[in-house]
Amino acid sequence: MTASGTFGYGTEYSELFDIQRLGAIICKGTTLKAREGNPQPRLIETASGVINSIGLQNIGVKAVIKEKAPIWAGWKVPVIVNIAGFSVKEYEELARLLDGVKGVSGLEVNISCPNVNEGGTCFGESPDIAAEVTKAVKKATSLPIMVKLTPNAADIVAVAKAVEDAGADAISLVNSYKAMAINIIERKPILDNITGGLSGPAIKPLALAAVYEVAGAVKVPVAGCGGIATAEDAIEFIMAGATAVQVGSATYSNPRASLDVLEGIMSFMEKEGIKGLGEIIGAGRNQISNLKNQKHK
Ligand SMILES: Cc1cc2nc3c(=O)[nH]c(=O)nc-3n(C[C@H](O)[C@H](O)[C@H](O)COP(=O)(O)O)c2cc1C
């Protein structure tokens, strides 16, 4: 899959390569009203990654339904709409509006947004509030829902379990890690928003550990995301327990990174004599428990 916010609405890439071969496209985070996002500067390059504070710039749900969904309806590749609200009611409304819309195959619930009713703390940092959002969305739609976790939660496994109990059909992780950079000559933060979210190769080992822990704690499928740029990266996430992967920032340096990853996974499977992906999902976990068992012997 393509990770939300890094692949627009899919339409931007349809001329560059055969996007219909992808597993799914996840569109830019969609809010009730169109948003211009945060003032510049809002994207900076760091060693092995980028920090962004885009602030959910998007065309709003009504335009998505009117202008994008009819295009998606003619595609073979399923499109999942990433939704973002600033209150539980907003999430519910977004889910209700998108329910039954042709061209929309599922929802990814981005719970990394600030909750205006709770002093701006992020929904995804509290298991209870994350569960409340999940329940509200689930009730408002018949579409499958995947809840996207923030790695900035104190206990991401507790949040994962809470959203699973609340009815999430799948879980994706991770969103970007809170980060910042300072201009030492001007003596001020580089981003206008002060902090942003770090993504790219820098976060891969952190994201992998989070996926490993969450996949070991829930029964629903997990989609791994964070610094995946090659098939080898993706296979690590799959072996950690992910059923699917999302490619994000890698698309900036290689627009067809998502398809390269997919093709690379297929070559790896062929080379290793793997008949179905199921054979390697969580394979890295079994290895570890085997080793532990051996030690006990
Ligand atoms: C510029 C940019 C915009 C993003 N916008 C969204 C968004 O709207 N909704 C969302 O859930 N995640 C968003 N993300 C997070 C990515 O989907 C992904 O979770 C994160 O970047 C980690 O994956 P990566 O290291 O492969 O980029 C954004 C990331 C970037 C770099």
Coordinates of C-alpha atoms and ligand atoms in Angstrom, one line a residue:
M1 CA 0.0 0.0 0.0
T2 CA 1.0 3.6 -0.4
A3 CA 1.1 5.5 3.0
S4 CA -1.3 8.4 3.5
G5 CA 0.0 11.8 2.7
T6 CA 2.8 10.6 0.5
F7 CA 0.9 9.6 -2.6
G8 CA -1.8 12.3 -2.9
Y9 CA -5.0 10.8 -4.3
G10 CA -3.2 8.3 -6.5
T11 CA -4.2 10.3 -9.6
E12 CA -0.9 12.2 -9.4
Y13 CA 1.1 9.0 -10.0
S14 CA -1.2 7.2 -12.4
E15 CA 0.8 8.6 -15.4
L16 CA 4.2 7.6 -13.9
F17 CA 3.7 3.8 -13.5
D18 CA 1.0 1.2 -13.3
I19 CA -0.6 2.0 -10.0
Q20 CA -3.3 -0.6 -10.6
R21 CA -0.8 -3.3 -9.6
L22 CA -0.5 -2.0 -6.1
G23 CA -2.3 -3.7 -3.2
A24 CA -4.1 -0.5 -2.2
I25 CA -3.7 3.2 -2.3
I26 CA -4.3 5.2 0.9
C27 CA -5.2 8.8 0.1
K28 CA -4.1 12.0 1.9
G29 CA -5.6 12.6 5.3
T30 CA -9.2 13.9 4.8
T31 CA -11.0 16.3 7.1
L32 CA -14.5 17.5 7.1
K33 CA -13.6 20.9 5.7
A34 CA -10.8 21.7 3.2
R35 CA -7.6 22.8 5.0
E36 CA -4.6 24.9 3.8
G37 CA -2.3 23.3 6.4
N38 CA 0.4 24.9 8.5
P39 CA 2.5 27.9 7.3
Q40 CA 5.9 27.3 5.7
P41 CA 8.5 26.0 6.4
R42 CA 6.8 22.7 7.0
L43 CA 9.1 20.1 5.5
I44 CA 12.8 19.7 6.2
E45 CA 15.3 17.0 5.3
T46 CA 17.3 15.4 8.1
A47 CA 19.9 12.7 8.2
S48 CA 18.0 9.7 6.8
G49 CA 14.6 11.2 6.9
V50 CA 12.2 14.1 6.7
I51 CA 10.4 16.1 9.4
N52 CA 7.0 17.4 8.2
S53 CA 4.4 19.6 9.8
I54 CA 2.1 19.8 6.8
G55 CA -0.9 20.2 9.1
L56 CA -3.4 18.0 7.1
Q57 CA -3.6 20.2 4.0
N58 CA -6.4 18.6 2.0
I59 CA -9.4 19.3 -0.2
G60 CA -12.0 18.2 2.4
V61 CA -14.4 15.2 2.4
K62 CA -17.1 16.6 0.1
A63 CA -14.5 17.3 -2.7
V64 CA -13.0 13.8 -2.2
I65 CA -16.5 12.3 -2.7
K66 CA -17.4 14.5 -5.7
E67 CA -14.1 14.8 -7.5
K68 CA -11.9 11.8 -6.5
A69 CA -14.1 8.8 -5.7
P70 CA -15.7 8.7 -9.2
I71 CA -12.2 8.3 -10.7
W72 CA -11.3 5.6 -8.1
A73 CA -14.5 3.7 -8.9
G74 CA -13.0 2.9 -12.3
W75 CA -9.8 1.6 -10.8
K76 CA -8.8 -2.0 -10.1
V77 CA -6.7 -1.0 -7.1
P78 CA -8.7 -0.4 -4.0
V79 CA -8.5 3.1 -2.5
I80 CA -8.7 3.5 1.3
V81 CA -9.6 7.0 2.6
N82 CA -7.5 8.2 5.5
I83 CA -9.7 10.3 7.8
A84 CA -8.7 12.8 10.4
G85 CA -11.0 14.6 12.9
F86 CA -10.5 17.1 15.7
S87 CA -13.3 15.6 17.8
V88 CA -15.0 12.2 18.0
K89 CA -18.1 13.7 16.3
E90 CA -16.0 14.8 13.4
Y91 CA -14.6 11.2 12.9
E92 CA -18.1 9.9 13.1
E93 CA -19.4 12.4 10.5
L94 CA -16.5 11.6 8.1
A95 CA -17.2 7.9 8.4
R96 CA -21.0 8.5 7.8
L97 CA -20.3 10.7 4.7
L98 CA -18.0 8.1 3.1
D99 CA -20.1 5.1 3.8
G100 CA -21.4 3.5 0.6
V101 CA -19.5 5.9 -1.7
K102 CA -18.5 4.1 -4.9
G103 CA -14.7 4.0 -5.3
V104 CA -14.0 4.0 -1.5
S105 CA -13.0 0.5 -0.3
G106 CA -12.2 1.2 3.3
L107 CA -11.2 3.8 5.9
E108 CA -7.9 4.3 7.6
V109 CA -8.5 6.2 10.9
N110 CA -5.6 8.6 11.6
I111 CA -5.7 9.1 15.4
S112 CA -2.6 11.2 15.5
C113 CA -4.6 14.4 15.5
P114 CA -5.1 16.8 18.4
N115 CA -8.4 16.4 20.2
V116 CA -9.8 19.9 20.6
N117 CA -12.2 18.8 23.3
E118 CA -9.4 17.4 25.5
G119 CA -6.9 20.3 25.5
G120 CA -5.2 19.3 22.2
T121 CA -3.8 15.9 23.4
C122 CA -3.6 13.4 20.6
F123 CA -6.5 10.8 20.3
G124 CA -4.0 8.1 19.7
E125 CA -2.1 8.7 22.9
S126 CA -4.9 7.4 25.1
P127 CA -6.3 3.8 24.8
D128 CA -9.7 5.0 26.1
I129 CA -10.0 7.9 23.6
A130 CA -8.6 5.9 20.7
A131 CA -11.3 3.2 21.5
E132 CA -14.0 5.9 21.6
V133 CA -13.0 7.1 18.1
T134 CA -12.9 3.5 16.8
K135 CA -16.3 2.7 18.2
A136 CA -17.8 5.9 16.7
V137 CA -16.4 5.2 13.3
K138 CA -17.3 1.6 13.3
K139 CA -20.9 2.4 14.1
A140 CA -21.1 5.0 11.4
T141 CA -19.9 2.9 8.5
S142 CA -20.2 -0.5 6.9
L143 CA -16.7 -0.1 5.4
P144 CA -13.8 -2.0 6.8
I145 CA -11.7 0.2 9.2
M146 CA -8.0 0.2 9.8
V147 CA -6.9 2.3 12.8
K148 CA -3.5 4.0 12.3
L149 CA -1.5 4.2 15.5
T150 CA 0.9 7.0 16.6
P151 CA 4.3 5.9 17.9
N152 CA 4.2 8.9 20.3
A153 CA 1.8 7.0 22.6
A154 CA 3.4 6.0 26.0
D155 CA 2.1 2.4 25.5
I156 CA 1.3 1.7 21.9
V157 CA 0.4 -1.9 22.6
A158 CA -2.3 -0.8 25.1
V159 CA -3.7 1.5 22.4
A160 CA -3.6 -1.4 19.8
K161 CA -5.5 -3.7 22.2
A162 CA -8.1 -1.0 23.0
V163 CA -8.8 -0.3 19.3
E164 CA -9.0 -4.0 18.5
D165 CA -11.5 -4.4 21.3
A166 CA -13.5 -1.4 20.0
G167 CA -14.0 -3.1 16.6
A168 CA -11.0 -2.2 14.4
D169 CA -10.8 -4.6 11.5
A170 CA -7.1 -4.0 11.0
I171 CA -4.3 -1.8 12.6
S172 CA -1.7 0.2 10.8
L173 CA 1.5 1.6 12.4
V174 CA 3.4 3.8 12.6
N175 CA 2.7 7.4 11.9
S176 CA 5.6 9.7 12.2
Y177 CA 7.6 10.3 15.4
K178 CA 7.5 13.7 17.1
A179 CA 10.7 15.6 16.1
M180 CA 12.3 19.0 15.5
A181 CA 15.3 20.9 14.2
I182 CA 16.8 24.3 15.2
N183 CA 18.4 26.9 13.0
I184 CA 21.4 27.8 15.2
I185 CA 22.2 31.1 13.5
E186 CA 18.6 32.4 13.8
R187 CA 18.4 30.6 17.2
K188 CA 14.9 29.3 16.5
P189 CA 13.1 26.1 15.4
I190 CA 13.2 25.6 11.6
L191 CA 9.5 24.5 11.4
D192 CA 7.0 27.2 11.8
N193 CA 5.0 24.7 13.9
I194 CA 8.1 24.1 16.0
T195 CA 7.7 20.3 16.0
G196 CA 6.7 17.9 13.2
G197 CA 6.8 14.2 12.5
L198 CA 9.9 12.3 11.5
S199 CA 9.6 9.7 8.8
G200 CA 11.9 7.8 6.4
P201 CA 14.8 5.4 6.9
A202 CA 15.7 6.9 10.3
I203 CA 12.6 5.5 11.9
K204 CA 12.7 2.0 10.3
P205 CA 14.2 0.1 13.3
L206 CA 11.9 2.0 15.7
A207 CA 8.8 1.2 13.6
L208 CA 9.8 -2.4 13.2
A209 CA 10.0 -2.9 17.0
A210 CA 6.6 -1.2 17.4
V211 CA 5.1 -3.5 14.7
Y212 CA 6.7 -6.6 16.4
E213 CA 5.2 -5.7 19.7
V214 CA 1.7 -4.8 18.4
A215 CA 1.5 -7.9 16.1
G216 CA 2.3 -10.1 19.0
A217 CA -0.5 -8.6 21.1
V218 CA -3.5 -8.4 18.6
K219 CA -5.4 -10.9 16.4
V220 CA -6.4 -8.4 13.7
P221 CA -4.1 -8.0 10.7
V222 CA -1.4 -5.4 11.1
A223 CA 0.0 -3.2 8.3
G224 CA 3.6 -2.1 8.9
C225 CA 4.8 1.3 8.0
G226 CA 7.9 3.4 8.7
G227 CA 11.0 3.9 6.6
I228 CA 10.2 1.1 4.1
A229 CA 12.1 1.9 0.9
T230 CA 13.1 -1.6 -0.4
A231 CA 11.6 -5.1 -0.6
E232 CA 14.1 -6.2 2.1
D233 CA 12.7 -3.5 4.5
A234 CA 9.2 -4.7 3.8
I235 CA 10.1 -8.3 4.3
E236 CA 11.5 -7.4 7.8
F237 CA 8.1 -5.9 8.7
I238 CA 6.3 -9.0 7.3
M239 CA 8.6 -11.3 9.3
A240 CA 7.9 -9.2 12.4
G241 CA 4.2 -10.0 12.0
A242 CA 2.8 -7.5 9.5
T243 CA 0.3 -8.9 7.0
A244 CA 0.8 -5.8 4.7
V245 CA 3.1 -2.9 4.4
Q246 CA 2.9 0.8 3.5
V247 CA 5.5 2.8 1.6
G248 CA 5.6 6.5 2.5
S249 CA 8.5 8.9 2.3
A250 CA 10.5 6.6 -0.1
T251 CA 8.1 7.8 -2.8
Y252 CA 9.7 11.2 -2.6
S253 CA 13.1 10.0 -3.9
N254 CA 11.6 7.2 -6.1
P255 CA 8.0 7.8 -7.2
R256 CA 7.6 4.1 -8.0
A257 CA 9.0 2.9 -4.7
S258 CA 5.8 1.1 -3.8
L259 CA 5.7 -1.0 -6.9
D260 CA 9.5 -1.7 -6.7
V261 CA 8.8 -3.0 -3.1
L262 CA 6.0 -5.2 -4.4
E263 CA 8.0 -6.6 -7.2
G264 CA 11.0 -7.1 -4.9
I265 CA 8.9 -9.1 -2.5
M266 CA 7.7 -11.3 -5.4
S267 CA 11.3 -11.9 -6.5
F268 CA 12.3 -12.8 -3.0
M269 CA 9.5 -15.3 -2.7
E270 CA 10.4 -16.9 -5.9
K271 CA 14.1 -17.1 -5.0
E272 CA 13.4 -18.5 -1.6
G273 CA 10.7 -21.0 -2.9
I274 CA 8.0 -19.2 -0.8
K275 CA 4.6 -20.1 -2.3
G276 CA 2.4 -17.7 -0.3
L277 CA 3.1 -14.6 1.8
G278 CA 1.5 -16.4 4.8
E279 CA 4.6 -18.6 5.0
I280 CA 6.7 -15.7 6.1
I281 CA 4.3 -13.5 8.0
G282 CA 5.7 -13.5 11.6
A283 CA 8.5 -15.9 10.5
G284 CA 11.0 -13.7 12.4
R285 CA 8.9 -14.2 15.5
N286 CA 8.9 -18.0 15.3
Q287 CA 12.6 -18.0 14.9
I288 CA 13.0 -16.1 18.2
S289 CA 10.6 -18.4 20.1
N290 CA 12.5 -21.4 18.7
L291 CA 15.8 -20.0 19.9
K292 CA 14.3 -19.4 23.3
N293 CA 13.0 -23.0 23.4
Q294 CA 16.4 -24.3 22.5
K295 CA 18.0 -22.3 25.3
H296 CA 15.5 -23.9 27.7
K297 CA 16.5 -27.3 26.6
Ligands
LIG1 C1 4.5 14.8 4.0 C2 3.8 13.7 4.8 C3 2.5 13.8 5.0 C4 1.8 12.8 5.7 N1 0.4 12.9 5.9 C5 -0.3 12.0 6.5 C6 -1.7 12.0 6.7 O1 -2.3 12.9 6.1 N2 -2.3 11.0 7.4 C7 -1.6 10.0 8.0 O2 -2.2 9.1 8.6 N3 -0.3 9.9 7.8 C8 0.4 10.9 7.2 N4 1.8 10.8 7.0 C9 2.5 9.7 7.7 C10 2.8 8.5 6.7 O3 1.7 8.0 6.1 C11 3.7 7.4 7.4 O4 2.9 6.9 8.4 C12 5.0 7.9 7.9 O5 5.6 8.9 7.0 C13 6.0 6.8 8.2 O6 6.3 6.1 7.0 P1 7.5 6.4 6.0 O7 8.7 6.5 6.9 O8 7.5 5.3 5.1 O9 7.3 7.8 5.4 C14 2.5 11.7 6.3 C15 3.9 11.7 6.1 C16 4.6 12.6 5.4 C17 6.1 12.5 5.2

